[in-house]
Tab-separated table of C-alpha atoms and ligand atoms in Angstrom:
chain	number	residue	atom	x	y	z
A	1	MET	CA	22.999	3.648	-13.408
A	2	GLN	CA	20.923	1.025	-11.973
A	3	THR	CA	17.744	1.873	-10.171
A	4	ALA	CA	19.216	0.405	-6.744
A	5	THR	CA	22.616	2.195	-6.699
A	6	GLN	CA	20.789	5.769	-7.788
A	7	LEU	CA	18.635	5.266	-5.039
A	8	ILE	CA	21.340	4.917	-2.770
A	9	HIS	CA	23.736	7.656	-4.103
A	10	SER	CA	20.818	9.883	-4.355
A	11	ILE	CA	20.637	9.820	-0.284
A	12	PRO	CA	22.912	12.927	0.217
A	13	VAL	CA	26.219	12.906	2.112
A	14	ASP	CA	25.554	15.713	4.939
A	15	PRO	CA	27.468	18.980	3.360
A	16	LEU	CA	28.321	20.487	6.765
A	17	THR	CA	30.281	17.447	7.810
A	18	GLY	CA	30.517	14.641	5.559
A	19	ALA	CA	28.265	12.675	7.517
A	20	ILE	CA	27.683	9.638	5.338
A	21	SER	CA	24.005	8.785	7.720
A	22	VAL	CA	21.332	11.761	6.799
A	23	PRO	CA	21.337	14.188	10.214
A	24	ILE	CA	19.055	14.026	12.433
A	25	TYR	CA	17.231	17.432	12.366
A	26	GLN	CA	15.320	17.893	15.918
A	27	THR	CA	14.689	21.217	15.934
A	28	SER	CA	10.967	23.584	15.661
A	29	THR	CA	12.857	26.699	14.522
A	30	PHE	CA	15.761	28.134	12.508
A	31	VAL	CA	17.974	31.091	13.003
A	32	GLN	CA	17.344	33.982	10.566
A	33	GLU	CA	20.032	36.460	9.828
A	34	ALA	CA	17.480	39.112	9.479
A	35	PRO	CA	13.365	38.774	8.841
A	36	GLY	CA	12.732	36.597	6.208
A	37	ILE	CA	16.494	35.837	5.280
A	38	ASN	CA	17.085	32.619	5.894
A	39	GLN	CA	19.145	29.021	4.652
A	40	GLY	CA	15.849	27.624	3.706
A	41	TYR	CA	14.488	26.649	6.456
A	42	ASP	CA	12.115	28.708	9.184
A	43	TYR	CA	9.945	26.794	10.758
A	44	ALA	CA	10.274	22.779	10.876
A	45	ARG	CA	6.584	21.989	10.208
A	46	THR	CA	6.925	24.263	6.701
A	47	GLY	CA	10.365	22.663	5.910
A	48	ASN	CA	12.988	20.123	7.754
A	49	PRO	CA	15.922	19.432	6.292
A	50	THR	CA	15.575	15.504	7.770
A	51	ARG	CA	11.971	15.293	5.664
A	52	SER	CA	13.429	17.183	2.993
A	53	VAL	CA	15.854	13.818	2.099
A	54	LEU	CA	12.794	12.091	2.612
A	55	GLU	CA	10.774	14.217	-0.226
A	56	ASN	CA	13.304	14.158	-2.269
A	57	LEU	CA	13.921	10.514	-2.484
A	58	ILE	CA	10.735	9.378	-2.922
A	59	ALA	CA	10.268	12.214	-5.528
A	60	GLN	CA	12.691	10.469	-7.504
A	61	MET	CA	11.957	6.985	-6.961
A	62	GLU	CA	8.219	7.222	-8.240
A	63	GLU	CA	9.344	10.026	-10.616
A	64	GLY	CA	7.407	12.819	-9.538
A	65	SER	CA	8.335	16.276	-8.853
A	66	THR	CA	7.379	16.547	-5.589
A	67	GLY	CA	7.304	14.276	-2.344
A	68	ILE	CA	5.393	15.291	0.457
A	69	ALA	CA	5.696	13.278	3.666
A	70	PHE	CA	2.872	13.024	6.433
A	71	SER	CA	2.357	11.675	9.791
A	72	SER	CA	0.569	8.684	8.255
A	73	GLY	CA	-0.475	7.067	5.179
A	74	LEU	CA	-4.316	8.212	6.398
A	75	ALA	CA	-2.756	11.370	6.718
A	76	ALA	CA	-1.325	11.521	3.302
A	77	ILE	CA	-4.517	10.110	1.880
A	78	ASP	CA	-6.585	13.051	3.569
A	79	ALA	CA	-4.323	15.866	1.724
A	80	ILE	CA	-5.348	14.261	-1.841
A	81	VAL	CA	-9.146	14.399	-0.467
A	82	LYS	CA	-8.643	18.275	0.205
A	83	LEU	CA	-8.282	19.055	-3.095
A	84	LEU	CA	-11.859	18.450	-3.913
A	85	GLU	CA	-14.762	20.548	-3.737
A	86	SER	CA	-18.102	19.973	-1.958
A	87	GLY	CA	-20.210	18.068	-5.040
A	88	ASP	CA	-17.108	16.520	-6.085
A	89	GLU	CA	-17.193	12.384	-6.538
A	90	ILE	CA	-13.725	10.165	-6.055
A	91	LEU	CA	-14.260	6.880	-7.731
A	92	ALA	CA	-12.528	4.331	-6.308
A	93	VAL	CA	-11.312	0.616	-6.456
A	94	ASP	CA	-14.303	-1.360	-4.866
A	95	ASP	CA	-11.664	-3.552	-2.671
A	96	ILE	CA	-10.096	-0.442	-1.067
A	97	TYR	CA	-8.248	-0.107	2.251
A	98	GLY	CA	-10.611	-0.140	5.178
A	99	GLY	CA	-9.604	3.374	6.736
A	100	ALA	CA	-10.035	4.883	3.274
A	101	PHE	CA	-13.054	3.458	3.113
A	102	ARG	CA	-13.748	5.220	6.522
A	103	LEU	CA	-12.247	8.385	5.696
A	104	PHE	CA	-14.135	8.213	2.345
A	105	THR	CA	-17.302	7.645	3.327
A	106	LYS	CA	-17.856	8.257	7.051
A	107	VAL	CA	-15.418	11.815	7.235
A	108	TYR	CA	-15.939	13.615	3.797
A	109	LYS	CA	-19.378	12.717	3.191
A	110	LYS	CA	-20.723	15.380	5.465
A	111	PHE	CA	-18.567	17.932	3.420
A	112	GLY	CA	-20.385	17.100	0.522
A	113	ILE	CA	-17.874	14.974	-1.499
A	114	THR	CA	-19.114	11.566	-2.699
A	115	VAL	CA	-17.969	8.196	-3.293
A	116	ARG	CA	-18.510	5.582	-5.637
A	117	PHE	CA	-16.952	2.126	-6.045
A	118	THR	CA	-16.375	0.106	-8.803
A	119	ASP	CA	-13.852	-3.123	-9.963
A	120	THR	CA	-11.748	-1.493	-11.631
A	121	SER	CA	-10.040	-4.155	-12.890
A	122	ASP	CA	-12.882	-4.122	-15.299
A	123	ILE	CA	-12.121	-1.050	-17.104
A	124	GLU	CA	-15.712	-1.110	-19.200
A	125	LYS	CA	-16.813	-0.768	-15.235
A	126	VAL	CA	-13.853	1.865	-14.924
A	127	ALA	CA	-15.385	4.282	-18.176
A	128	ALA	CA	-19.482	3.563	-16.721
A	129	ALA	CA	-18.812	4.487	-13.555
A	130	ILE	CA	-17.358	8.125	-14.680
A	131	GLY	CA	-19.767	10.748	-14.598
A	132	PRO	CA	-20.335	14.801	-14.829
A	133	LYS	CA	-18.859	14.866	-11.093
A	134	THR	CA	-16.352	12.561	-10.760
A	135	LYS	CA	-12.809	14.472	-10.155
A	136	LEU	CA	-10.940	11.609	-8.518
A	137	ILE	CA	-10.214	8.447	-9.481
A	138	TRP	CA	-8.622	6.379	-6.613
A	139	LEU	CA	-7.243	2.698	-7.355
A	140	GLU	CA	-5.334	0.432	-5.394
A	141	THR	CA	-3.255	-2.168	-7.213
A	142	PRO	CA	-2.687	-5.017	-6.476
A	143	THR	CA	-5.721	-4.708	-3.799
A	144	ASN	CA	-6.013	-5.323	-0.583
A	145	PRO	CA	-6.732	-8.320	0.422
A	146	THR	CA	-8.296	-10.090	-2.774
A	147	LEU	CA	-5.133	-8.611	-4.968
A	148	LYS	CA	-6.494	-7.734	-7.886
A	149	ILE	CA	-4.794	-5.528	-10.354
A	150	SER	CA	-6.129	-2.683	-12.238
A	151	ASP	CA	-4.119	-1.639	-15.622
A	152	ILE	CA	-2.778	1.863	-14.785
A	153	GLU	CA	-2.733	2.976	-18.017
A	154	ALA	CA	-5.979	2.446	-19.331
A	155	ILE	CA	-7.793	4.249	-16.411
A	156	ALA	CA	-5.261	7.034	-16.699
A	157	ARG	CA	-6.242	7.671	-20.452
A	158	LEU	CA	-9.774	7.854	-19.383
A	159	ALA	CA	-9.231	10.197	-16.399
A	160	LYS	CA	-7.553	12.140	-18.885
A	161	ALA	CA	-10.181	11.862	-21.345
A	162	ASN	CA	-12.864	13.253	-18.486
A	163	HIS	CA	-10.733	15.645	-16.850
A	164	CYS	CA	-10.122	13.792	-13.469
A	165	LEU	CA	-7.049	13.239	-11.176
A	166	LEU	CA	-5.914	9.742	-11.328
A	167	CYS	CA	-4.678	8.885	-7.899
A	168	VAL	CA	-2.377	5.623	-7.238
A	169	ASP	CA	-2.209	3.989	-3.550
A	170	ASN	CA	1.384	2.200	-4.626
A	171	THR	CA	2.139	0.992	-1.066
A	172	PHE	CA	1.486	-2.487	-2.250
A	173	ALA	CA	4.004	-2.441	-5.218
A	174	THR	CA	6.485	0.366	-4.012
A	175	PRO	CA	8.398	2.207	-6.627
A	176	ALA	CA	11.008	-0.496	-6.738
A	177	LEU	CA	8.240	-2.498	-8.837
A	178	GLN	CA	5.562	-0.230	-10.258
A	179	GLN	CA	6.332	3.490	-10.572
A	180	PRO	CA	2.624	4.498	-11.890
A	181	LEU	CA	3.331	7.789	-12.635
A	182	LEU	CA	5.305	6.967	-15.588
A	183	LEU	CA	1.975	5.105	-16.259
A	184	GLY	CA	-0.257	7.855	-16.825
A	185	ALA	CA	-1.206	8.796	-12.948
A	186	ASP	CA	-1.113	12.635	-11.705
A	187	LEU	CA	-0.781	11.387	-8.045
A	188	VAL	CA	1.217	8.302	-6.228
A	189	VAL	CA	0.040	7.663	-2.280
A	190	HIS	CA	1.780	5.444	0.037
A	191	SER	CA	1.812	4.285	3.372
A	192	ALA	CA	5.333	3.836	4.472
A	193	THR	CA	4.389	2.722	7.325
A	194	LYS	CA	4.245	-0.772	5.317
A	195	TYR	CA	7.202	-1.773	2.890
A	196	LEU	CA	9.518	1.990	2.682
A	197	GLY	CA	9.680	1.905	6.327
A	198	GLY	CA	9.904	-2.261	5.814
A	199	HIS	CA	10.651	-3.002	9.404
A	200	SER	CA	6.870	-2.601	11.357
A	201	ASP	CA	8.435	0.002	13.389
A	202	LEU	CA	7.182	3.419	12.361
A	203	ILE	CA	3.920	5.274	11.176
A	204	ALA	CA	3.761	6.986	8.141
A	205	GLY	CA	2.432	8.726	4.737
A	206	LEU	CA	3.672	10.232	1.350
A	207	VAL	CA	2.601	11.841	-1.535
A	208	VAL	CA	3.788	12.241	-4.863
A	209	ALA	CA	2.912	14.792	-7.664
A	210	LYS	CA	3.848	14.858	-10.985
A	211	ASP	CA	3.270	17.912	-12.310
A	212	PRO	CA	5.094	20.392	-9.925
A	213	ALA	CA	1.681	22.889	-9.906
A	214	LEU	CA	-0.168	20.158	-8.384
A	215	GLY	CA	2.751	19.324	-5.898
A	216	GLU	CA	2.700	22.952	-4.699
A	217	GLN	CA	-1.135	22.522	-3.708
A	218	ILE	CA	-0.291	19.293	-1.637
A	219	LYS	CA	2.512	21.273	0.281
A	220	PHE	CA	0.540	23.885	1.178
A	221	LEU	CA	-2.044	21.598	3.060
A	222	GLN	CA	0.823	19.914	4.584
A	223	ASN	CA	2.149	23.042	5.976
A	224	ALA	CA	-1.782	24.444	6.141
A	225	CYS	CA	-3.457	21.254	7.928
A	226	GLY	CA	-0.014	20.207	9.409
A	227	ALA	CA	0.142	16.563	9.883
A	228	ILE	CA	4.107	16.227	8.992
A	229	LEU	CA	6.555	13.478	9.159
A	230	SER	CA	8.871	14.245	11.830
A	231	PRO	CA	12.589	14.248	11.733
A	232	PHE	CA	13.141	10.918	13.446
A	233	ASP	CA	10.590	8.962	11.359
A	234	SER	CA	11.613	10.643	8.545
A	235	TRP	CA	15.014	9.481	9.102
A	236	LEU	CA	13.628	5.787	9.846
A	237	VAL	CA	11.886	5.416	6.604
A	238	VAL	CA	14.592	7.219	4.732
A	239	ARG	CA	17.205	4.452	6.076
A	240	GLY	CA	14.377	1.613	5.174
A	241	MET	CA	14.382	2.725	1.939
A	242	GLU	CA	18.015	2.204	1.406
A	243	THR	CA	17.337	-1.276	0.876
A	244	LEU	CA	14.119	-1.537	-0.474
A	245	HIS	CA	15.032	-2.991	-3.126
A	246	LEU	CA	16.763	-5.757	-1.789
A	247	ARG	CA	13.913	-6.452	0.346
A	248	MET	CA	10.960	-6.243	-2.710
A	249	GLN	CA	13.131	-8.984	-4.492
A	250	GLN	CA	13.218	-10.779	-1.729
A	251	HIS	CA	9.845	-10.796	-0.357
A	252	GLY	CA	8.241	-11.720	-4.244
A	253	ALA	CA	10.821	-14.649	-4.576
A	254	SER	CA	9.712	-16.072	-1.123
A	255	ALA	CA	5.729	-15.248	-1.366
A	256	LEU	CA	6.041	-16.970	-5.222
A	257	ALA	CA	7.309	-19.915	-3.493
A	258	VAL	CA	4.405	-19.670	-0.627
A	259	ALA	CA	1.793	-19.044	-3.262
A	260	GLU	CA	2.786	-22.036	-5.143
A	261	PHE	CA	3.188	-24.511	-2.663
A	262	LEU	CA	-0.553	-22.927	-1.200
A	263	ALA	CA	-1.865	-23.642	-4.919
A	264	GLN	CA	-1.067	-27.401	-4.820
A	265	HIS	CA	-2.572	-27.840	-1.269
A	266	PRO	CA	-5.584	-30.403	-1.452
A	267	LEU	CA	-6.655	-28.019	1.814
A	268	VAL	CA	-6.436	-24.999	0.218
A	269	ARG	CA	-9.692	-23.557	-2.321
A	270	LYS	CA	-8.024	-20.606	-3.573
A	271	VAL	CA	-4.657	-18.240	-3.803
A	272	ASN	CA	-4.925	-15.162	-4.682
A	273	TYR	CA	-1.385	-13.696	-6.189
A	274	PRO	CA	-0.741	-12.017	-8.664
A	275	GLY	CA	2.548	-13.631	-9.808
A	276	LEU	CA	0.587	-16.607	-10.397
A	277	THR	CA	-0.084	-17.560	-14.091
A	278	THR	CA	-3.799	-18.673	-13.125
A	279	HIS	CA	-4.246	-15.268	-11.300
A	280	PRO	CA	-6.899	-13.861	-13.807
A	281	HIS	CA	-4.507	-10.400	-14.261
A	282	HIS	CA	-1.861	-12.100	-14.065
A	283	GLU	CA	-0.533	-10.331	-17.560
A	284	VAL	CA	-1.549	-6.645	-16.773
A	285	ALA	CA	0.379	-7.309	-13.167
A	286	LYS	CA	3.152	-8.596	-15.646
A	287	LYS	CA	3.059	-5.724	-17.991
A	288	GLN	CA	2.604	-2.614	-15.840
A	289	ALA	CA	5.243	-3.844	-12.759
A	290	SER	CA	8.660	-5.821	-12.794
A	291	GLY	CA	7.483	-7.763	-9.658
A	292	PHE	CA	4.688	-9.435	-8.256
A	293	GLY	CA	4.917	-7.997	-4.221
A	294	GLY	CA	4.745	-10.049	-0.771
A	295	ILE	CA	1.465	-10.414	0.005
A	296	ILE	CA	-1.122	-13.584	-0.511
A	297	SER	CA	-4.403	-14.127	0.198
A	298	PHE	CA	-6.221	-17.691	0.203
A	299	SER	CA	-8.836	-19.422	1.350
A	300	LEU	CA	-9.375	-23.147	2.901
A	301	VAL	CA	-11.573	-25.912	1.272
A	302	ASP	CA	-13.158	-25.757	4.652
A	303	ASP	CA	-14.849	-22.289	3.121
A	304	THR	CA	-15.994	-21.097	6.738
A	305	GLU	CA	-14.925	-18.159	9.334
A	306	GLU	CA	-14.215	-20.873	11.806
A	307	ALA	CA	-11.631	-22.649	9.655
A	308	ALA	CA	-10.036	-19.461	8.863
A	309	LEU	CA	-9.883	-18.334	12.661
A	310	ALA	CA	-8.457	-21.491	13.866
A	311	PHE	CA	-5.711	-21.337	11.211
A	312	VAL	CA	-4.803	-17.473	11.798
A	313	THR	CA	-4.252	-18.418	15.639
A	314	LYS	CA	-1.892	-21.936	15.091
A	315	THR	CA	0.771	-20.209	12.799
A	316	ARG	CA	4.277	-20.151	14.520
A	317	VAL	CA	6.443	-18.492	12.262
A	318	PHE	CA	3.519	-15.618	10.660
A	319	LYS	CA	2.575	-14.005	13.795
A	320	LEU	CA	-0.890	-12.852	13.757
A	321	ALA	CA	-0.953	-8.812	13.591
A	322	GLU	CA	-2.671	-6.028	11.317
A	323	SER	CA	-0.286	-4.227	8.852
A	324	LEU	CA	2.466	-5.653	6.135
A	325	GLY	CA	5.257	-5.007	4.442
A	326	GLY	CA	7.714	-5.985	7.215
A	327	ILE	CA	10.467	-8.292	8.203
A	328	LYS	CA	8.447	-10.865	10.087
A	329	SER	CA	6.107	-12.496	7.995
A	330	LEU	CA	1.899	-11.328	9.174
A	331	ILE	CA	-1.174	-13.654	8.854
A	332	SER	CA	-4.522	-11.810	9.364
A	333	HIS	CA	-8.347	-11.957	8.906
A	334	PRO	CA	-9.450	-9.031	6.740
A	335	ALA	CA	-12.904	-9.138	7.619
A	336	ASN	CA	-12.077	-9.492	11.212
A	337	MET	CA	-9.053	-7.411	11.092
A	338	THR	CA	-8.380	-4.622	8.919
A	339	HIS	CA	-11.436	-4.414	6.758
A	340	LYS	CA	-14.116	-4.525	9.611
A	341	THR	CA	-14.962	-1.120	8.748
A	342	ILE	CA	-16.358	-2.539	5.518
A	343	PRO	CA	-20.189	-3.177	5.765
A	344	GLN	CA	-20.536	-7.639	5.402
A	345	GLU	CA	-22.505	-6.790	2.192
A	346	GLN	CA	-20.226	-4.524	0.511
A	347	ARG	CA	-17.148	-6.798	1.913
A	348	ARG	CA	-18.209	-9.739	0.054
A	349	ALA	CA	-19.144	-7.849	-3.068
A	350	ALA	CA	-15.668	-6.682	-3.330
A	351	GLY	CA	-14.243	-10.866	-2.852
A	352	ILE	CA	-13.455	-10.482	0.686
A	353	ASN	CA	-15.114	-13.541	2.209
A	354	ASP	CA	-15.335	-14.141	5.861
A	355	SER	CA	-12.916	-16.843	4.963
A	356	LEU	CA	-10.240	-15.243	3.617
A	357	ILE	CA	-6.855	-15.375	5.646
A	358	ARG	CA	-4.562	-12.568	4.299
A	359	LEU	CA	0.014	-13.338	4.359
A	360	SER	CA	2.539	-10.948	4.810
A	361	ILE	CA	5.358	-12.850	3.734
A	362	GLY	CA	8.639	-11.949	5.710
A	363	LEU	CA	12.367	-12.306	4.877
A	364	GLU	CA	12.530	-15.519	6.822
A	365	ASN	CA	14.140	-17.952	4.907
A	366	ALA	CA	11.101	-19.277	2.598
A	367	ALA	CA	11.573	-22.827	3.263
A	368	ASP	CA	10.766	-21.974	7.258
A	369	LEU	CA	7.675	-20.199	5.766
A	370	ILE	CA	6.178	-23.325	3.854
A	371	ARG	CA	6.922	-25.360	6.705
A	372	ASP	CA	4.839	-23.371	9.297
A	373	LEU	CA	1.506	-23.301	6.878
A	374	ASP	CA	2.136	-26.923	6.084
A	375	GLN	CA	1.787	-28.065	9.668
A	376	THR	CA	-0.635	-25.815	10.357
A	377	LEU	CA	-2.709	-27.321	7.842
A	378	SER	CA	-1.844	-30.951	9.056
A	379	ALA	CA	-3.514	-29.608	11.972
A	380	ILE	CA	-6.282	-28.226	11.308
A	381	ARG	CA	-6.994	-31.184	9.034
A	382	LYS	CA	-10.316	-32.485	9.918
A	383	PRO	CA	-10.364	-36.419	11.228
A	384	GLU	CA	-13.567	-36.777	8.621
A	385	PRO	CA	-13.397	-35.907	5.165
A	386	ARG	CA	-16.262	-33.337	4.258
A	387	PHE	CA	-17.176	-35.410	0.962
A	388	ALA	CA	-17.235	-39.438	1.395
A	389	LEU	CA	-14.406	-40.616	-1.017
A	390	ALA	CA	-14.767	-43.885	-2.556
A	391	SER	CA	-12.255	-46.554	-0.679
B	1	PLP	C1	-1.462	0.658	5.736
B	1	PLP	C2	-2.367	0.996	4.726
B	1	PLP	C3	-2.778	2.586	3.908
B	1	PLP	C4	-3.356	3.892	5.643
B	1	PLP	O1	-1.785	3.763	5.573
B	1	PLP	P1	-1.287	3.877	7.832
B	1	PLP	O2	-0.121	4.830	7.813
B	1	PLP	O3	-1.811	2.957	8.186
B	1	PLP	O4	-2.570	5.342	7.994
B	1	PLP	C5	-3.806	3.030	3.245
B	1	PLP	N1	-3.816	2.419	1.687
B	1	PLP	C6	-2.850	0.746	1.706
B	1	PLP	C7	-2.931	0.138	0.825
B	1	PLP	C8	-2.170	0.444	3.674
B	1	PLP	O5	-1.983	-0.845	3.063
């Protein structure tokens, strides 16, 4: 059976009524026959049948043993950090999601958990940065917003040799394109707010563990700390995931067309998209994923913050907003929006210049997206060229 078929049919038909859509069990508790004798559920923080459907679905898609659903992507990341102890160190990708950076450096620092950042697209740098205290390696691939690719399989080998866990934030690729657990990772985390939900209408997070014992530890933390996903939002994520394969194919096809358009445009300086053969990690991306996703970042020939800010406020089809992965195309300015919490110096070192613009390619017609960008580029064209051309 092909993955898309398998996915759609692993969402169960309701055994009680035959309902083809997953029922939303909007309840806090479950009546027991006798103390401790129940039908698998006792209290809805611990477990809820609608949430279970989502947790089983993501575990299956990521080829893991256990799926665990949280109220946000950051709550999911938080649960993974809580596996660590005071004195442990996290080795993280330098171009990390701003919220994860804030959590690691502003919240966990005071509990004695430290974090070291490195360019994980360079395996030598990862090997050199692993120390005796490193207990967790944290990857995003592709990264946000510079679209760097890290070799999951090679880093998994390093993690294993050094007895640390490898967690991959798979938000950008989704299991429809990339399955990190099959490449050797121990944990996968998702902001289901993005592609899994797919419609910009919810906030949710998921963890998948490869090993059942590790899955049990995270399930314990989910119940003990309480940041669970509601039945309704669980249902919305399941509904979104029903069309994940189809959506990821279209996001990727349109993103490639937009990236190719931008790459040949005289007013565009640099385009970051792993699907372009000119991307420095194109071969690694091709090796470990079946597609390149829907996120592009680029900068203009006029490489200034002012030009980027003017651009992001002039598009019509692309809406100026944080977030990504929905059906509507979004444009953003990472330095002033999603990545504002990262100090400017560190931001620049990771390649997030003040002139960088990020696009989340939605499901509109690709020709309309290109036309919108083309018109915006024409509108910002300066009357005088920056360099005098011989006439
Ligand atoms: C959005 C995002 C998160 C955080 O998820 P929330 O659902 O907003 O809490 C984590 N990682 C990546 C890569 C993201 O894009």
